[in-house]
Structures are given as structure tokens and as C-alpha cells.
Amino acid sequence: MLWAGLATPLSPAPQQAAAAEGKKVLTVAVAQSVDSLSPFLATRLVSTSIHRLMYENLTNYDVKDAHPIPGLATKWTPSADKLTWTYAIRSGTKWSDGEPLTAEDVAWTFNKMMSDDGAGTANGSYITNFAKVTAPSPTELVIQLKKPQATMTALDVPIVPKHIWEKVEDFSEFNNDKAFPIVGSGPFVLTGYKADSYVRLEPNKNFWRGAPKFDELLFKYYKDGDAAVAALQKGEVSFVNNLTPAQSAALKGQKNIKVNDAPGRRFYALATNPGARSKDGERFGDGHPSLLDERVRHALFMAVDRETVIDKVFQGHAVEGEGYIPPRFADYFWKPSADQKLAYDPAKAAQLLDEAGYKKNSDGKRVGKDGKPINYRVLCHATDPNDKAVGQYLTEWWGELGIGVTLNCLDNVTDPWLAGTYDLAFDGWSVNPDPDFVLSIHTCAALPASPEETGATDNFICDKQYDDLYAKQLAEYDPDKRADLVKQLQSRLYDTGYMNVMAYPNAVEAYRTDQIESITTMPEDAGNIYGQDGYWSWWSAVPAAASGDSSDGSGSAGVLIGVAAGVVVLVGAGVFLAMRRRSTAEDRE
């Protein structure tokens, strides 16, 4: 593979120098590993959040109400039949290395995704309906569609510099993690990285909205959430997200710490293995055959007490789950009807299992068609305490039905998930203002081409009725009609029983007010800071007057010395995987 670098990777010396110079450093504690620094491969929330900082999209989302606003494109005009879209690309924009950013870069990015399966790994669903993409001039981009596509103002695809990326030979393997700084167009430039340790970014002086106010932005990896909270309390990090109720309660009222608890954009779910398959119909994996029966899936979910999950696990920092899209997105939010709802009803669940032919033996155990007691393997993220807590409840609830549960809590659940060697798994995704992406991952088109390859599928769902509804919503430009189709999609997904959305967790996070004077939430009135639909939080953050001025470890400058010295103690060496990974509950939007 070919790659043109501009500098060498970050070493301890520059970090110590930053502390000595008193730079303003915003340090964000994260529990999730980066899956790839290539925007063509990355799907984890931490990775896509970092890519939003590195690369500008055609359009962005307004911080107040998430309506489409200009990004690289200043305006966009559809033809009368809405099959041709013309975008005016911002004039005078430059890449972070000073080279001009033109419509040719945008066209090249999309064309590469259209012609190279590897380049379409993460975001290929956005371009499958593209017929042709051209750049008639440096400030004009034209996209011709095969059929109408409602997501043309919500193409969440990072645009990369052609003069850099055209040197890459294999997009399916290239992780973009060897040479720094990495050339981009967003508010920050990535200047240093160590797997499972840290990601370091600095302001992009060429960013068209203006450079960020912090001198450095550092994402620092903590495998243990309590250790991250302790680091926040000591002033070693500026910000921590995904707080447990106990951590949130402990931090409230502490000097120089502000807790943000707001409605989130995520759902928290159980996903079944419906029989892993590839596009050619080949089956693989070893999911329990009983889960192919819709009655069994319904029975399992009717034995899940969502109220207990909200009250005992999330302790009120979540809303009970129903449809696939959180209530934050009111236009698309859906609830099952009273007759349709799979309400908590253990007696009805037992009845369904009996009807499906999975009855109890003399020992009170449900028996499969092979005569063996049913025991489901449930994939669980080792770094997520919610998975473990809910898993214990599942063991109890399903045990009363006569079904055994084995919790497989792993640091990296990728391998068994992709191989289909699981029965159920804890699942969670962030939802964008336009829900197309999270809907697309359950289509037949998202399945892997073969068992050896990696598709965009979440958990191997392939349902013709769902696919037909998906195609209709994608082609519907009328907002009300499209919203109705999206609700029908959720209804179908709910009825099939492949996914059980248990909760919509709040965004519970905290930051040090002696390091961060102000920071923008999204939505501004009551929203999240981490994992936004854009770069507003870190770009807008204003350093506190005392931030970065000390080198004794009490401020953000002091922590930089500890990053280099303490990385090995904290996490050791990490490894990149050029595939979809789920090592925590926080995945792609």
C-alpha cells in the first residue's frame, strides 16, 4: 500500500512539551476502541465522531433542531424529477495541508465508493442508488440518481482529499494509522494515535468556520469506567461520558464538575441471531434453531420486564424502549398499538413456547428439537455494566421459563458476531436525524457477499416485506408520507421479533468547569455533548481561564505527561481490525 505522510507519529516528547508550554488541552475519556481511522471502514461511534472532526461532509445538521445546513456545499438544487442534484461547493476552501478543496474531491470520494467494495464498507448504503457523479467545475458537483432518494441532504459521508487517498491500493485493508498529521477539512487535524491508548488532534487553521479554541483535543482510552471517573475527579481528564447512575450521583455537586443528563439519540436492545447468512443464501454460524421461530422470539421478549430495566439498571436515566427510533426524533418515533405490544407477560410467554413445541421436561427445562435443554448464549460487552446487569435479569426471567442463559461478556465481541456463533446479543446504535442508515443495516442488501466477507448488516436480518418498505421510504420526498413509511418499517421490525428495544438511555456525562468554561450541547436546549450529529461540542468548547496552566496533574496540561508514561499501564498495546467491531455498546450512528 502507498501512503504519503507529512510527519512522524506522536512521541512522549511533544506531549511533555505541550504541558511545559501550558497549552489548552481538552481531554476526553473514552471506553471504546477505534476500529479504524479510515472513514471508509469505521463504524464505531468513537471513530465516526472523530471523523466528523477530521472531515467535513457535504451538509451538516443545525445544532438547534437538526435541519440540514451547509457544509462543503453552500446550497443544493434538485431537478424537476429530483433525479439530478446539483451542489454548489464552497469556494476558496482548503485542505489542512493548504491544497485547494474542490468538487473533484467530492466526486472522487463518491466514485471510489461506487467502484470499490472496500471503500463502500461503512457508508455504501448512501451511494447504491447513485448512477453518476461528476464535477463540471471546481465549485459544482452533480449527482445523478437511478431513482428518487430522500437522503440527498443527509449524506453522512466524510469527504476525503483525492491527492492523498488516490495513493491507497486496498481500501478494505488501509486503516490510515501510520503517518501523521492526517490531511482533512474539518475543525481538527489528527496528529497522533496509539491503538487502545489515545487519539490526539489539533486545530485546523484552515477550517472555514474558524479554528477551535482549545490548542489540543485528546481522546484517552480507559477500559474501566470507574478509573475514568476518578481521573475526572483528579483533573486528569476534562470530560467523561456514559456514566452509570451511581457515578452520576457521586459526581453531582462536586466542585468544578458539571453533570449533563439529557435525552439521548441511542437505543439499547437485544438482537437475536435469525440464522446468519450471506447474500447468496449460504448459511453459517451456529445460532440456536429455535430462534428461527417467531413465536419463540416473541416469548423471550414478553419475558423481559422493561420497567425493571429502566428502574433498576438505568435507575430512571432512560425511557422505556418501544420502536427502533428514540423519542428525541419525534417525526419518526413509533409505538406499537395495545394489541401489538409485546408487553411483559411471563404466562403468555410460556404458552407461546408450548405452542412452538418447546415444552418442559421433568426437570423443568425447555427442550429443543434435538432433545437437549435449551441454553442461549448471549453476547455481552465486558466494558458495559448495563449488559451485565440486564444479563443477570435475563438469567432469572428466562430461567423461570425453563431456558438457560450463558452470558459471554467479551472485550471484543466482533469475531463471534461476524461468524454468527451466538444466539442473542446486546445491541445499540446512535440514530441520526435522518434514520436511513440504521434502517438500512437490516436489509437483505446489507448481508455479506459471502461468509468470509464483512457486510454492513447488524444481525443478518433479511425480510422481503421490510425491504419493500425500506425502498419506498428512501424514494419518498414528502416528509409526512416518508415518516409514515418509516413507522411502518419499525412496526414490521417489531413484529418479526428479531430486535427487542428495551430502553432509550439518557446521555449522562460530566466535565470539569475549571477546564471547560462552556460547551455546546445538541440540541442546544437539552442535548448531548459526546457523539453529536456534527462537531459542535468540541469545536465550540471554550477553555476555562485556568485550563492547561499547571503541570502538576491537576489540570489538562498535567495529564499530557501521564499519557505517555501511563499508557502501557492503562491498556497495553492495541490492534486494529478493518471490520465492524462491537467492543462496547456504543456503535455507529
Coordinates of C-alpha atoms in Angstrom, one line a residue:
M1 CA 0.0 0.0 0.0
L2 CA 1.2 3.5 -0.8
W3 CA 0.8 6.4 1.5
A4 CA 2.2 10.0 1.7
G5 CA 2.9 11.1 5.2
L6 CA 3.6 14.6 6.5
A7 CA 5.1 13.9 9.8
T8 CA 6.1 11.1 12.2
P9 CA 3.7 9.6 14.9
L10 CA 3.4 11.4 18.2
S11 CA 6.0 10.6 20.8
P12 CA 6.2 11.3 24.5
A13 CA 8.5 14.3 24.0
P14 CA 5.9 16.5 22.2
Q15 CA 3.3 15.7 24.9
Q16 CA 5.6 16.7 27.6
A17 CA 6.5 19.8 25.6
A18 CA 2.8 20.7 25.4
A19 CA 2.4 20.5 29.1
A20 CA 5.5 22.7 29.6
E21 CA 4.2 25.2 27.1
G22 CA 0.9 25.5 29.0
K23 CA -1.3 24.6 26.0
K24 CA -5.1 24.5 26.5
V25 CA -5.9 20.7 26.2
L26 CA -9.3 19.2 26.3
T27 CA -9.0 15.6 27.3
V28 CA -12.0 13.2 26.7
A29 CA -12.1 9.8 28.4
V30 CA -13.5 7.1 26.1
A31 CA -14.2 3.4 26.8
Q32 CA -14.4 2.4 23.2
S33 CA -11.5 1.4 20.9
V34 CA -11.1 3.0 17.5
D35 CA -12.0 0.4 14.9
S36 CA -10.3 2.3 12.0
L37 CA -9.1 5.8 11.2
S38 CA -10.3 5.2 7.7
P39 CA -13.7 6.8 7.2
F40 CA -14.4 4.2 4.6
L41 CA -14.2 1.4 7.2
A42 CA -15.1 2.9 10.6
T43 CA -18.5 2.2 12.1
R44 CA -17.9 2.6 15.9
L45 CA -19.2 5.8 17.5
V46 CA -15.8 6.9 18.8
S47 CA -14.4 6.5 15.3
T48 CA -17.2 8.2 13.4
S49 CA -17.2 11.0 16.0
I50 CA -13.5 11.6 15.4
H51 CA -14.1 11.5 11.6
R52 CA -16.7 14.2 11.9
L53 CA -13.9 16.3 13.4
M54 CA -11.4 15.5 10.7
Y55 CA -13.5 15.6 7.5
E56 CA -16.4 17.9 6.5
N57 CA -19.5 16.4 4.8
L58 CA -21.5 17.9 2.0
T59 CA -24.1 19.1 4.6
N60 CA -24.3 19.3 8.3
Y61 CA -27.1 19.4 10.9
D62 CA -28.2 22.5 12.7
V63 CA -27.4 22.4 16.3
K64 CA -30.8 23.7 17.4
D65 CA -33.2 21.4 15.5
A66 CA -31.0 19.2 13.3
H67 CA -32.3 20.5 10.0
P68 CA -29.8 20.3 7.1
I69 CA -27.4 23.2 6.8
P70 CA -24.4 23.9 4.6
G71 CA -21.2 22.0 5.0
L72 CA -18.8 21.8 2.0
A73 CA -21.9 22.5 -0.1
T74 CA -23.3 26.0 0.3
K75 CA -26.6 25.1 -1.5
W76 CA -28.2 22.3 -3.4
T77 CA -30.8 22.2 -6.1
P78 CA -32.7 19.1 -7.4
S79 CA -34.0 18.8 -10.9
A80 CA -37.8 18.8 -11.5
D81 CA -37.9 15.0 -11.4
K82 CA -35.4 15.0 -8.4
L83 CA -33.2 12.6 -10.1
T84 CA -30.3 15.1 -10.6
W85 CA -28.9 17.0 -7.7
T86 CA -26.5 19.9 -8.1
Y87 CA -24.4 21.1 -5.2
A88 CA -22.5 24.4 -5.0
I89 CA -19.2 23.6 -3.4
R90 CA -17.7 26.2 -1.1
S91 CA -15.2 28.4 -3.0
G92 CA -11.8 29.0 -1.5
T93 CA -11.9 26.1 0.9
K94 CA -8.5 24.4 1.6
W95 CA -7.4 21.1 3.0
S96 CA -5.4 21.2 6.2
D97 CA -2.2 20.9 4.1
G98 CA -3.1 24.0 2.2
E99 CA -4.2 22.3 -1.1
P100 CA -7.4 23.5 -2.6
L101 CA -10.6 21.6 -1.8
T102 CA -12.8 21.3 -4.9
A103 CA -15.8 19.5 -6.2
E104 CA -13.4 17.0 -7.7
D105 CA -12.5 15.7 -4.2
V106 CA -16.2 15.2 -3.5
A107 CA -16.8 13.4 -6.8
W108 CA -13.7 11.3 -6.4
T109 CA -14.9 10.2 -2.9
F110 CA -18.3 9.1 -4.1
N111 CA -17.0 7.5 -7.2
K112 CA -14.4 5.5 -5.3
M113 CA -17.2 4.2 -3.0
M114 CA -19.3 3.3 -6.1
S115 CA -16.5 1.4 -7.8
D116 CA -14.6 -0.2 -4.9
D117 CA -16.5 -2.5 -2.4
G118 CA -13.8 -1.9 0.2
A119 CA -14.4 1.9 0.0
G120 CA -18.1 1.2 0.5
T121 CA -17.7 -0.9 3.6
A122 CA -19.0 1.7 6.2
N123 CA -21.3 4.0 4.2
G124 CA -22.1 2.1 1.0
S125 CA -25.8 2.4 1.6
Y126 CA -25.7 6.1 0.7
I127 CA -24.4 5.6 -2.8
T128 CA -26.0 2.4 -4.1
N129 CA -28.7 4.4 -5.9
F130 CA -26.2 6.8 -7.5
A131 CA -26.0 6.5 -11.3
K132 CA -23.2 9.0 -11.9
V133 CA -21.3 11.7 -10.0
T134 CA -19.4 14.4 -11.8
A135 CA -17.6 17.7 -11.1
P136 CA -18.2 20.1 -14.1
S137 CA -16.2 22.8 -12.3
P138 CA -14.2 23.2 -9.0
T139 CA -17.4 24.6 -7.3
E140 CA -20.1 22.4 -8.9
L141 CA -21.0 18.8 -8.0
V142 CA -23.7 16.9 -9.9
I143 CA -25.2 13.6 -8.6
Q144 CA -27.5 11.7 -10.9
L145 CA -29.7 9.1 -9.3
K146 CA -31.3 5.8 -10.6
K147 CA -34.5 6.7 -8.7
P148 CA -35.6 9.3 -6.1
Q149 CA -33.6 9.3 -2.9
A150 CA -34.8 11.2 0.2
T151 CA -31.4 11.4 1.9
M152 CA -29.7 13.8 -0.5
T153 CA -29.4 16.5 2.2
A154 CA -28.3 13.9 4.7
L155 CA -25.4 12.1 3.1
D156 CA -23.3 11.4 6.2
V157 CA -20.2 10.6 4.2
P158 CA -16.8 12.1 5.1
I159 CA -15.2 13.7 2.0
V160 CA -11.5 12.9 1.7
P161 CA -8.7 14.6 -0.3
K162 CA -8.2 13.0 -3.7
H163 CA -4.5 13.9 -3.8
I164 CA -3.9 11.8 -0.7
W165 CA -6.3 8.9 -1.0
E166 CA -5.7 8.1 -4.6
K167 CA -2.4 6.6 -3.5
V168 CA -4.2 3.9 -1.5
E169 CA -4.2 0.5 -3.2
D170 CA -6.5 -1.6 -0.9
F171 CA -9.3 0.3 0.8
S172 CA -10.5 -2.8 2.6
E173 CA -7.2 -3.1 4.5
F174 CA -5.9 0.5 4.8
N175 CA -6.5 1.9 8.3
N176 CA -5.0 5.3 7.8
D177 CA -3.0 5.0 11.0
K178 CA 0.7 5.1 10.1
A179 CA 1.5 8.7 9.1
F180 CA 0.5 12.0 10.8
P181 CA -0.8 14.6 10.6
I182 CA -3.7 13.3 8.6
V183 CA -4.9 15.7 5.9
G184 CA -8.6 16.7 6.4
S185 CA -11.0 19.6 6.1
G186 CA -12.8 19.5 9.5
P187 CA -12.2 21.6 12.6
F188 CA -9.4 19.4 13.8
V189 CA -6.4 17.7 12.4
L190 CA -5.4 14.2 13.7
T191 CA -1.7 14.5 14.7
G192 CA -1.1 11.4 16.8
Y193 CA -2.6 8.0 17.6
K194 CA -1.8 4.8 19.6
A195 CA -4.3 2.0 19.4
D196 CA -6.3 1.4 22.6
S197 CA -4.5 4.4 24.2
Y198 CA -5.1 7.8 22.7
V199 CA -6.1 9.9 19.7
R200 CA -4.6 13.4 19.5
L201 CA -6.0 16.3 17.4
E202 CA -5.0 19.9 16.9
P203 CA -7.0 22.8 15.4
N204 CA -7.2 23.1 11.7
K205 CA -6.2 26.7 11.0
N206 CA -7.8 26.4 7.5
F207 CA -11.3 25.3 8.8
W208 CA -13.8 27.5 7.0
R209 CA -15.9 28.1 10.2
G210 CA -12.9 29.2 12.2
A211 CA -10.4 27.2 14.2
P212 CA -11.4 25.6 17.6
K213 CA -10.4 27.4 20.8
F214 CA -8.5 24.6 22.5
D215 CA -4.9 24.0 21.4
E216 CA -5.3 20.2 21.5
L217 CA -8.1 17.7 21.8
L218 CA -7.1 14.4 23.3
F219 CA -9.3 11.2 23.4
K220 CA -7.8 9.0 26.1
Y221 CA -8.8 5.3 26.4
Y222 CA -10.0 3.9 29.7
K223 CA -11.1 0.3 29.8
D224 CA -12.6 0.8 33.3
G225 CA -15.3 3.4 33.8
D226 CA -14.6 4.0 37.5
A227 CA -11.0 4.8 36.6
A228 CA -12.2 7.4 34.1
V229 CA -14.4 9.0 36.7
A230 CA -11.5 9.0 39.2
A231 CA -9.4 10.7 36.5
L232 CA -12.1 13.4 36.1
Q233 CA -12.3 14.0 39.8
K234 CA -8.5 14.5 39.9
G235 CA -8.5 16.8 36.9
E236 CA -6.6 14.4 34.8
V237 CA -9.3 14.4 32.1
S238 CA -11.8 17.1 31.1
F239 CA -14.8 15.0 30.1
V240 CA -16.3 11.6 30.8
N241 CA -19.4 10.1 29.1
N242 CA -21.6 7.0 29.5
L243 CA -21.8 7.5 33.3
T244 CA -23.6 4.9 35.4
P245 CA -26.4 6.1 37.8
A246 CA -24.0 5.6 40.7
Q247 CA -21.2 7.5 39.0
S248 CA -23.6 10.4 38.1
A249 CA -24.9 10.6 41.6
A250 CA -21.4 10.7 43.1
L251 CA -20.3 13.5 40.7
K252 CA -23.3 15.8 41.2
G253 CA -22.5 18.7 43.4
Q254 CA -18.7 18.2 43.4
K255 CA -16.6 21.3 43.0
N256 CA -15.7 22.2 39.4
I257 CA -17.7 19.3 37.9
K258 CA -20.9 19.7 35.9
V259 CA -23.1 16.7 35.1
N260 CA -25.2 16.7 31.9
D261 CA -28.2 14.3 31.9
A262 CA -30.2 14.7 28.7
P263 CA -32.4 12.6 26.3
G264 CA -30.1 10.6 24.1
R265 CA -30.1 9.6 20.5
R266 CA -29.4 5.9 21.2
F267 CA -31.4 2.8 21.7
Y268 CA -30.4 -0.2 23.9
A269 CA -31.6 -3.6 22.6
L270 CA -31.4 -7.4 22.4
A271 CA -30.8 -8.8 19.0
T272 CA -31.4 -12.4 18.0
N273 CA -29.4 -14.5 15.6
P274 CA -32.0 -15.2 12.9
G275 CA -29.7 -17.6 11.1
A276 CA -26.5 -16.0 9.8
R277 CA -26.4 -15.9 6.0
S278 CA -24.7 -14.3 3.1
K279 CA -26.3 -12.7 0.1
D280 CA -26.0 -15.9 -1.9
G281 CA -28.2 -17.6 0.7
E282 CA -25.4 -19.7 2.3
R283 CA -26.0 -20.3 6.0
F284 CA -23.2 -20.2 8.5
G285 CA -22.7 -19.9 12.2
D286 CA -24.4 -21.9 14.9
G287 CA -27.4 -19.8 16.2
H288 CA -29.9 -21.9 18.1
P289 CA -32.5 -23.2 15.6
S290 CA -35.4 -22.4 18.0
L291 CA -34.8 -18.7 17.3
L292 CA -35.9 -19.2 13.7
D293 CA -39.5 -19.4 15.2
E294 CA -41.2 -16.1 15.6
R295 CA -43.2 -17.4 18.5
V296 CA -40.0 -18.2 20.4
R297 CA -38.6 -14.7 19.8
H298 CA -41.9 -13.1 20.9
A299 CA -41.9 -15.3 24.0
L300 CA -38.4 -14.3 25.0
F301 CA -39.2 -10.6 24.7
M302 CA -42.5 -11.0 26.6
A303 CA -40.5 -12.3 29.5
V304 CA -38.4 -9.1 29.6
D305 CA -39.6 -6.6 32.2
R306 CA -38.7 -3.3 30.7
E307 CA -39.9 -1.3 33.7
T308 CA -37.4 -3.2 35.8
V309 CA -34.6 -2.5 33.3
I310 CA -35.4 1.3 33.5
D311 CA -35.9 1.4 37.2
K312 CA -33.2 -1.0 38.5
V313 CA -30.5 -0.9 35.8
F314 CA -30.7 2.6 34.4
Q315 CA -32.3 4.0 37.7
G316 CA -34.5 6.4 35.8
H317 CA -31.8 7.7 33.4
A318 CA -33.6 6.2 30.4
V319 CA -37.0 5.9 28.8
E320 CA -38.7 2.5 28.2
G321 CA -38.0 1.2 24.7
E322 CA -40.6 0.5 22.1
G323 CA -39.8 1.3 18.5
Y324 CA -36.5 1.4 16.8
I325 CA -36.1 5.2 16.8
P326 CA -35.8 7.2 20.1
P327 CA -38.5 9.7 21.0
R328 CA -35.9 12.5 20.5
F329 CA -36.7 12.2 16.8
A330 CA -40.4 13.0 17.2
D331 CA -41.3 12.8 13.5
Y332 CA -40.2 9.2 13.2
F333 CA -40.9 7.9 16.7
W334 CA -43.3 4.9 16.7
K335 CA -45.2 3.0 19.4
P336 CA -46.8 -0.4 19.0
S337 CA -50.6 -0.5 19.4
A338 CA -52.1 -2.0 22.5
D339 CA -52.9 -5.3 20.7
Q340 CA -49.5 -5.4 19.0
K341 CA -47.3 -4.6 22.0
L342 CA -45.2 -7.5 23.4
A343 CA -45.9 -6.5 27.0
Y344 CA -44.4 -8.2 30.0
D345 CA -46.4 -11.4 30.4
P346 CA -44.5 -14.5 31.5
A347 CA -47.6 -16.7 31.4
K348 CA -48.2 -15.8 27.8
A349 CA -44.5 -16.3 27.0
A350 CA -44.7 -19.9 28.4
Q351 CA -47.8 -20.5 26.4
L352 CA -46.1 -19.4 23.2
L353 CA -43.1 -21.7 23.9
D354 CA -45.5 -24.6 24.5
E355 CA -47.3 -23.9 21.2
A356 CA -44.0 -23.8 19.4
G357 CA -43.2 -27.3 20.6
Y358 CA -40.6 -26.3 23.2
K359 CA -42.0 -27.9 26.3
K360 CA -40.5 -28.5 29.7
N361 CA -39.0 -31.9 30.7
S362 CA -39.3 -33.5 34.1
D363 CA -36.5 -31.2 35.4
G364 CA -38.5 -28.1 34.3
K365 CA -36.1 -27.3 31.4
R366 CA -37.4 -26.4 28.0
V367 CA -36.1 -28.9 25.5
G368 CA -35.1 -28.3 21.9
K369 CA -36.0 -30.4 18.8
D370 CA -32.8 -32.3 19.4
G371 CA -34.0 -33.4 22.9
K372 CA -31.4 -31.2 24.7
P373 CA -32.3 -28.5 27.2
I374 CA -32.2 -25.0 25.6
N375 CA -29.4 -22.8 26.7
Y376 CA -28.9 -19.5 24.9
R377 CA -25.5 -17.8 24.6
V378 CA -25.9 -14.1 25.0
L379 CA -23.1 -11.9 23.7
C380 CA -22.3 -9.1 26.2
H381 CA -19.8 -6.2 26.2
A382 CA -17.3 -6.6 29.0
T383 CA -16.9 -2.8 29.3
D384 CA -20.6 -2.1 29.7
P385 CA -22.1 -2.6 33.2
N386 CA -25.6 -2.4 31.8
D387 CA -25.1 -5.5 29.8
K388 CA -24.0 -7.5 32.8
A389 CA -26.8 -6.2 35.0
V390 CA -29.6 -6.8 32.4
G391 CA -27.9 -10.2 31.7
Q392 CA -28.5 -11.2 35.3
Y393 CA -32.2 -10.3 35.0
L394 CA -32.4 -12.4 31.8
T395 CA -30.9 -15.4 33.5
E396 CA -33.7 -15.0 36.2
W397 CA -36.6 -14.2 33.9
W398 CA -35.8 -16.8 31.2
G399 CA -34.8 -19.3 33.9
E400 CA -38.4 -19.2 35.1
L401 CA -39.5 -20.2 31.6
G402 CA -37.1 -23.2 31.8
I403 CA -34.5 -21.6 29.5
G404 CA -30.8 -21.5 30.4
V405 CA -28.6 -18.4 29.8
T406 CA -24.9 -18.2 29.3
L407 CA -23.5 -14.6 29.3
N408 CA -20.5 -14.3 27.1
C409 CA -19.0 -10.9 28.2
L410 CA -16.1 -10.2 26.0
D411 CA -13.7 -7.2 25.3
N412 CA -14.2 -7.8 21.6
V413 CA -17.4 -9.4 20.5
T414 CA -16.6 -9.0 16.8
D415 CA -15.4 -12.4 16.0
P416 CA -18.4 -14.4 17.2
W417 CA -20.8 -11.8 16.0
L418 CA -19.5 -11.7 12.4
A419 CA -19.2 -15.5 12.4
G420 CA -22.8 -15.9 13.6
T421 CA -21.7 -18.0 16.6
Y422 CA -24.1 -16.5 19.1
D423 CA -27.8 -16.8 20.0
L424 CA -28.6 -13.3 21.2
A425 CA -26.5 -10.2 21.7
F426 CA -26.8 -6.8 23.4
D427 CA -27.0 -4.2 20.7
G428 CA -27.1 -0.4 20.5
W429 CA -26.8 2.3 17.8
S430 CA -27.0 6.0 17.7
V431 CA -29.7 7.4 15.4
N432 CA -29.1 10.3 13.0
P433 CA -31.8 13.0 12.4
D434 CA -32.3 11.1 9.1
P435 CA -32.8 7.5 10.1
D436 CA -31.9 5.9 6.8
F437 CA -28.6 4.4 7.9
V438 CA -29.9 2.5 10.9
L439 CA -32.8 1.2 8.8
S440 CA -30.5 0.1 6.0
I441 CA -28.5 -2.3 8.2
H442 CA -31.5 -4.6 8.4
T443 CA -32.0 -5.0 4.7
C444 CA -31.0 -8.1 2.6
A445 CA -28.6 -5.8 0.7
A446 CA -26.6 -5.3 3.9
L447 CA -25.7 -9.0 4.2
P448 CA -22.1 -10.1 3.5
A449 CA -21.4 -11.2 -0.1
S450 CA -20.0 -14.5 1.4
P451 CA -19.4 -16.0 4.8
E452 CA -15.8 -14.9 4.6
E453 CA -16.6 -11.2 4.0
T454 CA -17.9 -8.4 6.2
G455 CA -21.2 -6.8 5.3
A456 CA -23.0 -3.8 6.7
T457 CA -25.7 -5.9 8.3
D458 CA -26.3 -5.5 12.0
N459 CA -27.5 -9.1 12.8
F460 CA -28.3 -10.9 9.5
I461 CA -31.9 -9.8 9.2
C462 CA -33.4 -10.3 5.7
D463 CA -37.1 -9.8 5.2
K464 CA -38.8 -9.0 1.9
Q465 CA -41.6 -7.0 3.4
Y466 CA -39.1 -4.9 5.4
D467 CA -37.0 -4.4 2.2
D468 CA -40.0 -3.3 0.2
L469 CA -40.9 -0.7 2.9
Y470 CA -37.3 0.4 3.1
A471 CA -37.2 1.1 -0.7
K472 CA -40.4 3.1 -0.5
Q473 CA -39.3 5.4 2.3
L474 CA -36.0 6.0 0.6
A475 CA -37.7 7.2 -2.6
E476 CA -40.4 9.3 -0.8
Y477 CA -39.7 13.0 -0.7
D478 CA -42.9 14.1 1.1
P479 CA -41.8 14.4 4.8
D480 CA -45.2 13.2 6.2
K481 CA -45.5 10.3 3.9
R482 CA -41.9 9.2 4.4
A483 CA -42.4 9.4 8.2
D484 CA -45.4 7.1 7.9
L485 CA -43.3 4.6 5.9
V486 CA -40.5 4.8 8.5
K487 CA -43.1 4.0 11.2
Q488 CA -44.3 1.0 9.1
L489 CA -40.7 -0.2 8.9
Q490 CA -40.4 -0.1 12.7
S491 CA -43.7 -1.9 13.0
R492 CA -42.5 -4.7 10.7
L493 CA -39.2 -5.0 12.6
Y494 CA -41.0 -5.1 15.9
D495 CA -43.5 -7.8 14.7
T496 CA -40.7 -10.1 13.3
G497 CA -39.2 -10.1 16.8
Y498 CA -35.6 -10.0 15.7
M499 CA -34.9 -6.9 17.7
N500 CA -36.1 -6.0 21.2
V501 CA -35.5 -2.4 22.1
M502 CA -35.5 -2.3 25.9
A503 CA -34.6 1.3 26.5
Y504 CA -33.6 4.7 25.2
P505 CA -30.7 5.7 27.6
N506 CA -30.1 9.3 28.5
A507 CA -26.8 10.9 27.6
V508 CA -25.2 11.0 31.1
E509 CA -21.9 12.7 31.0
A510 CA -19.8 15.2 33.0
Y511 CA -17.0 17.7 32.5
R512 CA -14.7 19.9 34.6
T513 CA -15.8 23.6 34.6
D514 CA -12.2 24.6 35.6
Q515 CA -11.0 23.3 32.3
I516 CA -14.1 23.9 30.1
E517 CA -15.8 27.2 30.5
S518 CA -18.6 26.5 28.0
I519 CA -19.5 23.8 25.5
T520 CA -22.5 23.4 23.1
T521 CA -25.0 20.5 23.5
M522 CA -27.1 19.2 20.7
P523 CA -29.9 20.2 20.7
E524 CA -28.8 23.4 22.4
D525 CA -31.6 23.5 24.9
A526 CA -31.2 20.0 26.4
G527 CA -28.9 17.6 24.4
N528 CA -25.8 15.5 24.5
I529 CA -22.2 16.6 24.2
Y530 CA -20.4 13.4 23.2
G531 CA -21.4 11.7 19.9
Q532 CA -23.3 14.6 18.3
D533 CA -24.6 14.8 14.8
G534 CA -21.8 17.1 13.9
Y535 CA -18.7 18.6 15.5
W536 CA -20.4 21.4 17.5
S537 CA -19.3 20.4 21.1
W538 CA -15.6 20.1 20.6
W539 CA -15.4 22.9 18.0
S540 CA -17.4 25.3 20.3
A541 CA -15.7 24.4 23.6
V542 CA -14.1 27.4 25.4
P543 CA -11.2 26.8 27.7
A544 CA -11.6 28.0 31.3
A545 CA -9.2 30.7 32.4
A546 CA -7.0 28.3 34.4
S547 CA -7.2 25.4 31.9
G548 CA -3.8 24.0 31.0
D549 CA -1.7 26.4 33.1
S550 CA -0.4 23.9 35.6
S551 CA 1.9 21.0 35.2
D552 CA 1.1 19.2 38.5
G553 CA -1.5 16.9 37.1
S554 CA -4.5 19.0 38.4
G555 CA -5.2 20.5 35.0
S556 CA -5.5 19.2 31.5
A557 CA -1.9 20.1 30.7
G558 CA -0.7 17.9 33.5
V559 CA -2.4 14.9 32.2
L560 CA -0.4 15.0 28.9
I561 CA 2.7 13.9 30.8
G562 CA 0.8 11.0 32.2
V563 CA -0.5 9.9 28.8
A564 CA 2.9 8.9 27.5
A565 CA 4.1 7.4 30.8
G566 CA 0.9 5.7 31.8
V567 CA -0.4 4.3 28.5
V568 CA 1.2 0.9 28.9
V569 CA 0.0 0.5 32.5
L570 CA -3.5 1.5 31.5
V571 CA -4.2 -0.6 28.4
G572 CA -1.1 -2.1 26.8
A573 CA -0.9 -2.5 23.0
G574 CA -3.9 -2.5 20.8
V575 CA -4.7 -3.9 17.4
F576 CA -6.7 -2.5 14.5
L577 CA -9.4 -4.6 12.8
A578 CA -10.5 -3.5 9.4
M579 CA -14.1 -4.7 10.1
R580 CA -17.1 -3.8 12.1
R581 CA -16.5 -4.2 15.8
R582 CA -18.7 -4.0 18.9
S583 CA -16.4 -3.9 21.9
T584 CA -18.8 -1.7 23.8
A585 CA -22.4 -0.8 23.5
E586 CA -21.6 2.4 21.6
D587 CA -21.6 1.7 17.9
R588 CA -22.1 3.7 14.7
E589 CA -24.9 6.3 14.3

